[in-house]
Short mmCIF file of C-alpha atoms in Angstrom, two decimals:
data_model
loop_
_atom_site.label_atom_id
_atom_site.label_comp_id
_atom_site.label_asym_id
_atom_site.label_seq_id
_atom_site.Cartn_x
_atom_site.Cartn_y
_atom_site.Cartn_z
CA MET A 328 -10.46 28.55 255.12
CA ALA A 329 -11.24 24.83 255.28
CA GLY A 330 -11.64 23.00 252.01
CA ASN A 331 -14.85 21.69 250.55
CA PRO A 332 -15.72 18.26 252.06
CA ILE A 333 -16.46 16.88 248.58
CA ASP A 334 -12.98 17.76 247.27
CA GLY A 335 -11.73 14.60 245.58
CA PHE A 336 -14.86 12.62 246.48
CA GLU A 337 -16.15 10.15 243.90
CA VAL A 338 -18.34 7.07 244.32
CA ASP A 339 -17.40 3.74 242.78
CA PRO A 340 -20.63 2.20 241.41
CA ALA A 341 -19.47 -1.19 242.75
CA THR A 342 -19.73 0.13 246.33
CA VAL A 343 -23.34 1.30 246.05
CA GLY A 344 -25.93 -0.45 248.25
CA PHE A 345 -29.66 -0.93 247.68
CA ILE A 346 -32.86 -0.77 249.68
CA GLY A 347 -36.43 -1.60 248.68
CA GLU A 348 -37.67 -4.09 246.13
CA GLY A 349 -40.37 -4.28 243.47
CA LEU A 350 -40.76 -0.50 243.39
CA GLN A 351 -42.34 1.16 240.37
CA ARG A 352 -40.96 4.52 239.26
CA PRO A 353 -39.48 5.58 242.64
CA GLU A 354 -38.96 9.11 241.30
CA CYS A 355 -39.00 11.10 244.53
CA ILE A 356 -37.88 9.97 248.00
CA LEU A 357 -38.54 11.57 251.39
CA ALA A 358 -36.44 10.63 254.42
CA GLU A 359 -37.49 10.96 258.07
CA ARG A 360 -35.45 11.12 261.27
CA ASP A 361 -36.47 7.62 262.35
CA GLY A 362 -34.87 6.14 259.21
CA SER A 363 -38.12 5.74 257.27
CA LEU A 364 -38.15 6.36 253.54
CA TRP A 365 -41.24 7.26 251.53
CA SER A 366 -41.04 6.79 247.77
CA ALA A 367 -43.43 7.90 245.04
CA ASP A 368 -44.77 4.87 243.18
CA ALA A 369 -46.40 4.43 239.77
CA ARG A 370 -49.03 2.12 241.26
CA GLY A 371 -50.72 5.29 242.48
CA GLY A 372 -49.35 6.20 245.86
CA VAL A 373 -46.24 5.95 248.00
CA VAL A 374 -44.19 3.09 249.39
CA HIS A 375 -43.15 3.29 253.05
CA ILE A 376 -39.79 1.58 253.59
CA ARG A 377 -39.37 1.13 257.32
CA PRO A 378 -36.03 1.29 259.17
CA ASP A 379 -35.99 -2.52 259.39
CA GLY A 380 -36.25 -2.77 255.60
CA SER A 381 -39.88 -3.93 255.46
CA GLN A 382 -42.11 -2.00 253.10
CA HIS A 383 -45.76 -1.18 252.52
CA LEU A 384 -47.56 0.38 249.56
CA VAL A 385 -50.13 3.07 250.38
CA THR A 386 -52.37 3.74 247.38
CA GLN A 387 -54.36 6.90 246.86
CA GLN A 388 -58.08 6.86 247.54
CA LEU A 389 -60.12 9.75 246.21
CA ASP A 390 -61.68 11.92 248.90
CA GLU A 391 -65.44 11.28 249.18
CA ARG A 392 -66.16 14.86 248.12
CA PHE A 393 -64.91 13.95 244.63
CA SER A 394 -65.76 10.24 244.38
CA ALA A 395 -69.45 10.86 243.57
CA ASN A 396 -68.40 12.31 240.21
CA ALA A 397 -67.82 9.28 237.97
CA ASP A 398 -65.72 11.16 235.43
CA GLU A 399 -63.52 12.59 238.16
CA ALA A 400 -63.13 9.21 239.85
CA GLU A 401 -62.10 7.53 236.58
CA ARG A 402 -59.61 10.28 235.78
CA PHE A 403 -58.07 9.78 239.18
CA THR A 404 -57.90 5.99 239.34
CA THR A 405 -56.63 5.47 235.79
CA GLY A 406 -54.36 8.47 235.44
CA THR A 407 -52.69 9.08 238.79
CA LEU A 408 -48.87 9.17 238.72
CA PRO A 409 -47.34 10.65 241.88
CA ASN A 410 -44.12 12.43 240.95
CA GLY A 411 -42.81 14.97 243.47
CA LEU A 412 -43.50 14.62 247.19
CA ALA A 413 -43.23 16.91 250.19
CA PHE A 414 -44.44 16.61 253.77
CA ASP A 415 -47.16 19.01 254.84
CA ARG A 416 -47.08 20.43 258.37
CA ASP A 417 -49.26 17.60 259.72
CA GLY A 418 -47.14 14.84 258.19
CA SER A 419 -49.45 14.16 255.27
CA PHE A 420 -48.08 14.25 251.74
CA LEU A 421 -48.21 17.03 249.22
CA VAL A 422 -48.21 15.31 245.83
CA SER A 423 -47.37 16.84 242.46
CA ASN A 424 -49.24 14.39 240.23
CA PHE A 425 -47.69 14.01 236.79
CA GLY A 426 -50.67 11.92 235.64
CA THR A 427 -53.65 13.99 236.80
CA ASP A 428 -51.82 17.35 236.45
CA ARG A 429 -52.83 18.46 239.92
CA LEU A 430 -51.44 19.43 243.28
CA GLU A 431 -52.91 16.99 245.79
CA ARG A 432 -52.79 16.27 249.52
CA MET A 433 -52.67 12.63 250.61
CA THR A 434 -52.92 11.34 254.16
CA ARG A 435 -50.64 8.53 255.35
CA GLU A 436 -53.64 6.24 254.94
CA GLY A 437 -54.10 7.28 251.30
CA GLN A 438 -57.10 9.63 251.43
CA THR A 439 -56.45 12.19 248.70
CA ALA A 440 -57.94 15.61 247.98
CA VAL A 441 -57.22 18.06 245.17
CA LEU A 442 -55.61 21.33 246.22
CA ALA A 443 -55.19 22.93 242.79
CA ASP A 444 -55.66 21.97 239.16
CA THR A 445 -56.44 25.26 237.45
CA LEU A 446 -54.91 28.70 237.24
CA ASP A 447 -56.94 31.65 236.00
CA GLY A 448 -59.59 29.21 234.86
CA LYS A 449 -57.26 27.08 232.75
CA PRO A 450 -55.54 23.73 233.45
CA ILE A 451 -52.25 24.40 235.24
CA GLY A 452 -50.19 22.17 232.93
CA LYS A 453 -47.79 19.27 233.49
CA VAL A 454 -47.30 19.32 237.26
CA ASN A 455 -43.82 18.07 238.21
CA PHE A 456 -42.52 18.91 241.71
CA VAL A 457 -43.69 20.32 245.04
CA LEU A 458 -41.70 21.90 247.88
CA ARG A 459 -42.79 23.29 251.25
CA ASP A 460 -40.62 25.95 252.87
CA SER A 461 -40.14 26.76 256.56
CA LYS A 462 -42.92 29.37 256.43
CA GLY A 463 -45.41 26.77 255.24
CA ARG A 464 -45.64 28.12 251.71
CA VAL A 465 -46.00 25.48 249.00
CA TRP A 466 -44.01 25.85 245.78
CA LEU A 467 -44.97 24.01 242.61
CA THR A 468 -43.24 23.49 239.26
CA ILE A 469 -45.02 23.09 235.94
CA SER A 470 -42.73 21.57 233.31
CA THR A 471 -44.78 22.61 230.29
CA ARG A 472 -48.23 23.75 229.27
CA ILE A 473 -48.22 21.28 226.35
CA VAL A 474 -50.64 18.39 226.92
CA ASN A 475 -48.30 15.84 225.29
CA TRP A 476 -45.24 16.54 227.42
CA MET A 477 -42.94 14.53 225.13
CA GLN A 478 -43.22 17.36 222.62
CA ALA A 479 -41.61 19.60 225.25
CA ILE A 480 -38.32 17.65 225.12
CA SER A 481 -37.05 20.28 222.73
CA PRO A 482 -34.30 22.90 222.73
CA ASN A 483 -36.78 25.43 221.33
CA LEU A 484 -39.47 25.53 224.03
CA ALA A 485 -39.48 27.48 227.29
CA ASP A 486 -43.04 27.43 228.63
CA GLY A 487 -42.44 26.02 232.12
CA TYR A 488 -43.09 28.02 235.28
CA VAL A 489 -42.84 28.12 239.07
CA ALA A 490 -45.94 28.85 241.14
CA VAL A 491 -46.65 29.32 244.84
CA PHE A 492 -49.73 28.04 246.67
CA ASP A 493 -50.76 29.79 249.88
CA GLU A 494 -53.82 31.31 251.51
CA GLN A 495 -54.27 33.47 248.39
CA GLY A 496 -54.45 30.41 246.14
CA LEU A 497 -52.13 29.47 243.27
CA ARG A 498 -50.19 32.11 241.36
CA VAL A 499 -47.21 32.25 239.00
CA VAL A 500 -43.92 33.44 240.50
CA ALA A 501 -41.67 33.11 237.43
CA ASP A 502 -41.98 31.59 233.97
CA GLY A 503 -40.09 31.04 230.74
CA PHE A 504 -38.22 27.92 231.94
CA ARG A 505 -37.08 25.02 229.77
CA PHE A 506 -39.00 22.09 231.26
CA THR A 507 -39.11 23.14 234.91
CA ASN A 508 -38.27 20.27 237.24
CA GLU A 509 -37.13 20.11 240.89
CA ILE A 510 -36.62 23.23 243.01
CA ARG A 511 -34.82 23.83 246.31
CA PHE A 512 -34.20 26.77 248.61
CA ASP A 513 -30.75 27.48 250.02
CA ALA A 514 -30.24 27.39 253.79
CA ALA A 515 -31.34 31.01 254.25
CA GLU A 516 -34.32 30.57 251.91
CA GLU A 517 -33.07 33.63 250.06
CA TRP A 518 -32.59 31.96 246.67
CA LEU A 519 -34.82 29.39 245.00
CA TYR A 520 -32.87 27.06 242.70
CA VAL A 521 -34.79 25.85 239.65
CA VAL A 522 -33.88 22.91 237.42
CA GLU A 523 -34.37 23.51 233.70
CA THR A 524 -34.20 19.96 232.36
CA THR A 525 -34.03 20.73 228.65
CA GLY A 526 -32.03 23.87 229.36
CA ARG A 527 -29.47 21.50 230.98
CA ARG A 528 -28.81 24.18 233.60
CA ILE A 529 -29.94 25.53 236.95
CA THR A 530 -31.45 28.97 237.34
CA ARG A 531 -31.78 30.65 240.70
CA LEU A 532 -34.33 33.24 241.78
CA ARG A 533 -33.96 35.67 244.65
CA ILE A 534 -37.32 35.58 246.44
CA ASP A 535 -38.59 38.33 248.74
CA ASP A 536 -41.12 38.12 251.58
CA ARG A 537 -44.00 38.63 249.14
CA CYS A 538 -42.88 35.63 247.06
CA GLU A 539 -41.77 37.93 244.27
CA VAL A 540 -38.59 37.56 242.22
CA THR A 541 -36.02 40.33 242.68
CA ALA A 542 -33.16 38.69 240.74
CA ARG A 543 -32.74 35.83 238.28
CA GLU A 544 -29.48 34.24 237.12
CA THR A 545 -27.81 30.99 236.04
CA PHE A 546 -26.06 29.07 238.81
CA GLY A 547 -23.05 27.02 237.75
CA PRO A 548 -22.38 26.08 234.12
CA ASP A 549 -24.57 27.43 231.33
CA ASP A 550 -24.74 23.81 230.13
CA THR A 551 -24.04 20.93 232.52
CA GLY A 552 -23.85 18.44 229.66
CA GLY A 553 -27.01 16.51 230.50
CA PHE A 554 -30.72 16.65 231.29
CA ILE A 555 -30.94 17.60 234.98
CA ASP A 556 -33.82 16.18 236.99
CA GLY A 557 -33.46 16.39 240.79
CA ILE A 558 -31.37 18.54 243.14
CA ALA A 559 -30.59 18.77 246.88
CA PHE A 560 -28.26 20.90 249.00
CA ASP A 561 -25.69 19.63 251.45
CA SER A 562 -24.80 21.52 254.61
CA HIS A 563 -21.67 23.03 253.03
CA GLY A 564 -23.72 24.70 250.31
CA ASN A 565 -22.93 22.29 247.47
CA LEU A 566 -25.93 21.67 245.24
CA TRP A 567 -26.12 17.99 244.28
CA GLY A 568 -28.09 16.85 241.25
CA THR A 569 -28.91 14.07 238.84
CA HIS A 570 -28.54 13.72 235.11
CA VAL A 571 -31.51 11.63 234.05
CA MET A 572 -30.99 9.05 231.26
CA SER A 573 -27.23 9.68 231.25
CA ASP A 574 -27.31 8.68 234.93
CA ARG A 575 -24.82 10.79 236.84
CA ILE A 576 -24.78 12.33 240.29
CA PHE A 577 -23.04 15.69 240.23
CA ALA A 578 -22.48 18.63 242.56
CA ILE A 579 -22.09 22.33 241.91
CA THR A 580 -19.98 24.06 244.56
CA PRO A 581 -20.94 27.42 246.11
CA GLU A 582 -18.39 28.95 243.72
CA GLY A 583 -20.19 27.39 240.74
CA ASP A 584 -17.68 24.61 239.96
CA PHE A 585 -19.15 21.41 238.49
CA ARG A 586 -18.07 18.04 239.96
CA VAL A 587 -19.13 14.51 238.96
CA ILE A 588 -19.76 12.37 242.08
CA LEU A 589 -21.05 9.13 240.53
CA ASP A 590 -21.05 8.14 236.85
CA ASP A 591 -23.25 5.25 235.73
CA ASP A 592 -23.74 6.48 232.19
CA ASN A 593 -24.00 4.28 229.11
CA PRO A 594 -22.20 6.80 226.88
CA ALA A 595 -22.98 5.58 223.35
CA PRO A 596 -26.79 5.86 223.46
CA SER A 597 -26.52 9.04 225.53
CA LYS A 598 -24.50 10.67 222.75
CA VAL A 599 -27.09 9.62 220.17
CA LEU A 600 -29.83 11.11 222.35
CA TYR A 601 -28.11 14.45 222.87
CA ASP A 602 -27.18 14.72 219.20
CA ALA A 603 -30.85 14.18 218.35
CA PHE A 604 -31.88 16.74 220.96
CA ALA A 605 -29.66 19.36 219.31
CA ARG A 606 -31.60 18.70 216.08
CA ASP A 607 -34.94 18.80 217.96
CA ALA A 608 -35.47 15.16 216.99
CA VAL A 609 -35.76 13.27 220.30
CA THR A 610 -37.96 10.15 220.25
CA PRO A 611 -39.10 7.83 223.05
CA ASP A 612 -37.00 5.03 221.59
CA LEU A 613 -33.83 7.13 221.79
CA MET A 614 -34.61 7.96 225.40
CA LEU A 615 -35.40 4.36 226.36
CA ALA A 616 -32.08 3.20 224.91
CA CYS A 617 -30.30 5.22 227.60
CA GLY A 618 -29.68 4.36 231.22
CA GLY A 619 -27.12 2.87 233.55
CA LYS A 620 -27.08 -0.35 235.55
CA LEU A 621 -27.76 0.83 239.11
CA ALA A 622 -31.28 2.21 238.63
CA PRO A 623 -31.92 3.51 235.11
CA TRP A 624 -32.81 7.16 234.73
CA PHE A 625 -31.51 8.82 237.91
CA ALA A 626 -34.23 11.26 238.93
CA SER A 627 -33.54 12.60 242.42
CA VAL A 628 -31.07 12.74 245.27
CA THR A 629 -32.13 12.64 248.93
CA PHE A 630 -29.99 12.94 252.07
CA GLY A 631 -31.13 10.72 254.95
CA GLY A 632 -30.00 8.56 257.84
CA PRO A 633 -29.54 9.81 261.44
CA ASP A 634 -26.59 11.97 260.37
CA LEU A 635 -28.04 12.99 256.98
CA ARG A 636 -24.98 11.48 255.27
CA THR A 637 -26.68 8.64 253.43
CA VAL A 638 -27.51 9.61 249.86
CA TYR A 639 -30.51 7.88 248.24
CA ILE A 640 -31.04 7.96 244.48
CA GLY A 641 -34.56 8.12 243.04
CA SER A 642 -35.11 6.86 239.52
CA LEU A 643 -37.75 6.51 236.84
CA ARG A 644 -37.00 2.95 235.76
CA GLY A 645 -35.38 1.33 238.79
CA THR A 646 -37.10 -1.13 241.12
CA ARG A 647 -34.74 -0.53 244.06
CA ILE A 648 -33.23 2.57 245.66
CA PRO A 649 -29.42 2.84 245.43
CA PHE A 650 -27.59 4.53 248.30
CA PHE A 651 -24.07 5.51 249.35
CA ARG A 652 -22.38 7.45 252.13
CA SER A 653 -21.42 11.10 251.74
CA PRO A 654 -18.51 12.95 253.40
CA VAL A 655 -20.89 15.81 254.22
CA ALA A 656 -24.39 15.93 255.69
CA GLY A 657 -27.34 17.10 253.68
CA LEU A 658 -29.14 20.35 254.37
CA PRO A 659 -32.11 19.42 256.60
CA MET A 660 -35.48 19.71 254.87
CA SER A 661 -38.26 21.80 256.43
CA HIS A 662 -39.87 18.66 257.94
CA TRP A 663 -36.63 17.50 259.59
#
């Protein structure tokens, strides 16, 4: 049997390139066949980076059905913070909004409507990531039900959940996660892989045709040694991921082996942070002291380029998007 294409593969930070400029919180990145990149942006929308390198910010504009309500309009314009992105069938954006705590749909011109913000009559919680599968079903992660999400950066809390949004509305698929973050399906869409950021691990769920869980287990190490944020599959079945704040790109092989691909960690403040986390004593200052040089706080990994072998790194504190070449193509997303 042929070996794994990432065997022995590591990226020297000095060889990493960059695209984009002046970005704000480019947490999630979508790549299209034509070479376009779309990045979430803290200015309240997405930045389109064209194949020629030029870029354009598209800001959200509240749909007229909601704009007549002054309270709703103010909540939207002052609080919006696009986090996770996915393409809907028509090419518009599905937005998991970390600021308004809603699942939204945004056209490529910026017109935005709310798809879901409550569940069983209650606020849905801290919306983090959105994923559309090949059947058109929309999957959503809620990191925590706590209003002040910083209080959820704790080893003692597991109130995150995964929900699905379809013609029946929004419903919970699985819960009890430690700060639910990005999710991805494998190539067969048999297993849904769920990041537990404060669990420092990945859990996978076997999903049946009714969107119900038939099995649940840890994939890879019980503790990867860092706060995981984003994940993406390559075509060999390796699951790539990011350690946020300690700024690593890693991969977990189909056999569950953990490999570090790129290490841009600043180890001293990272150790202080993780020691504090073990004591349930994390503070914003300890978090802000962490981060590498390329784009502080690695948040996501996206395969793009014509051959899906260019790896783009999303971040929470970078202003550019780092990229490097991979020895293996990414698994095509549902929009590809």
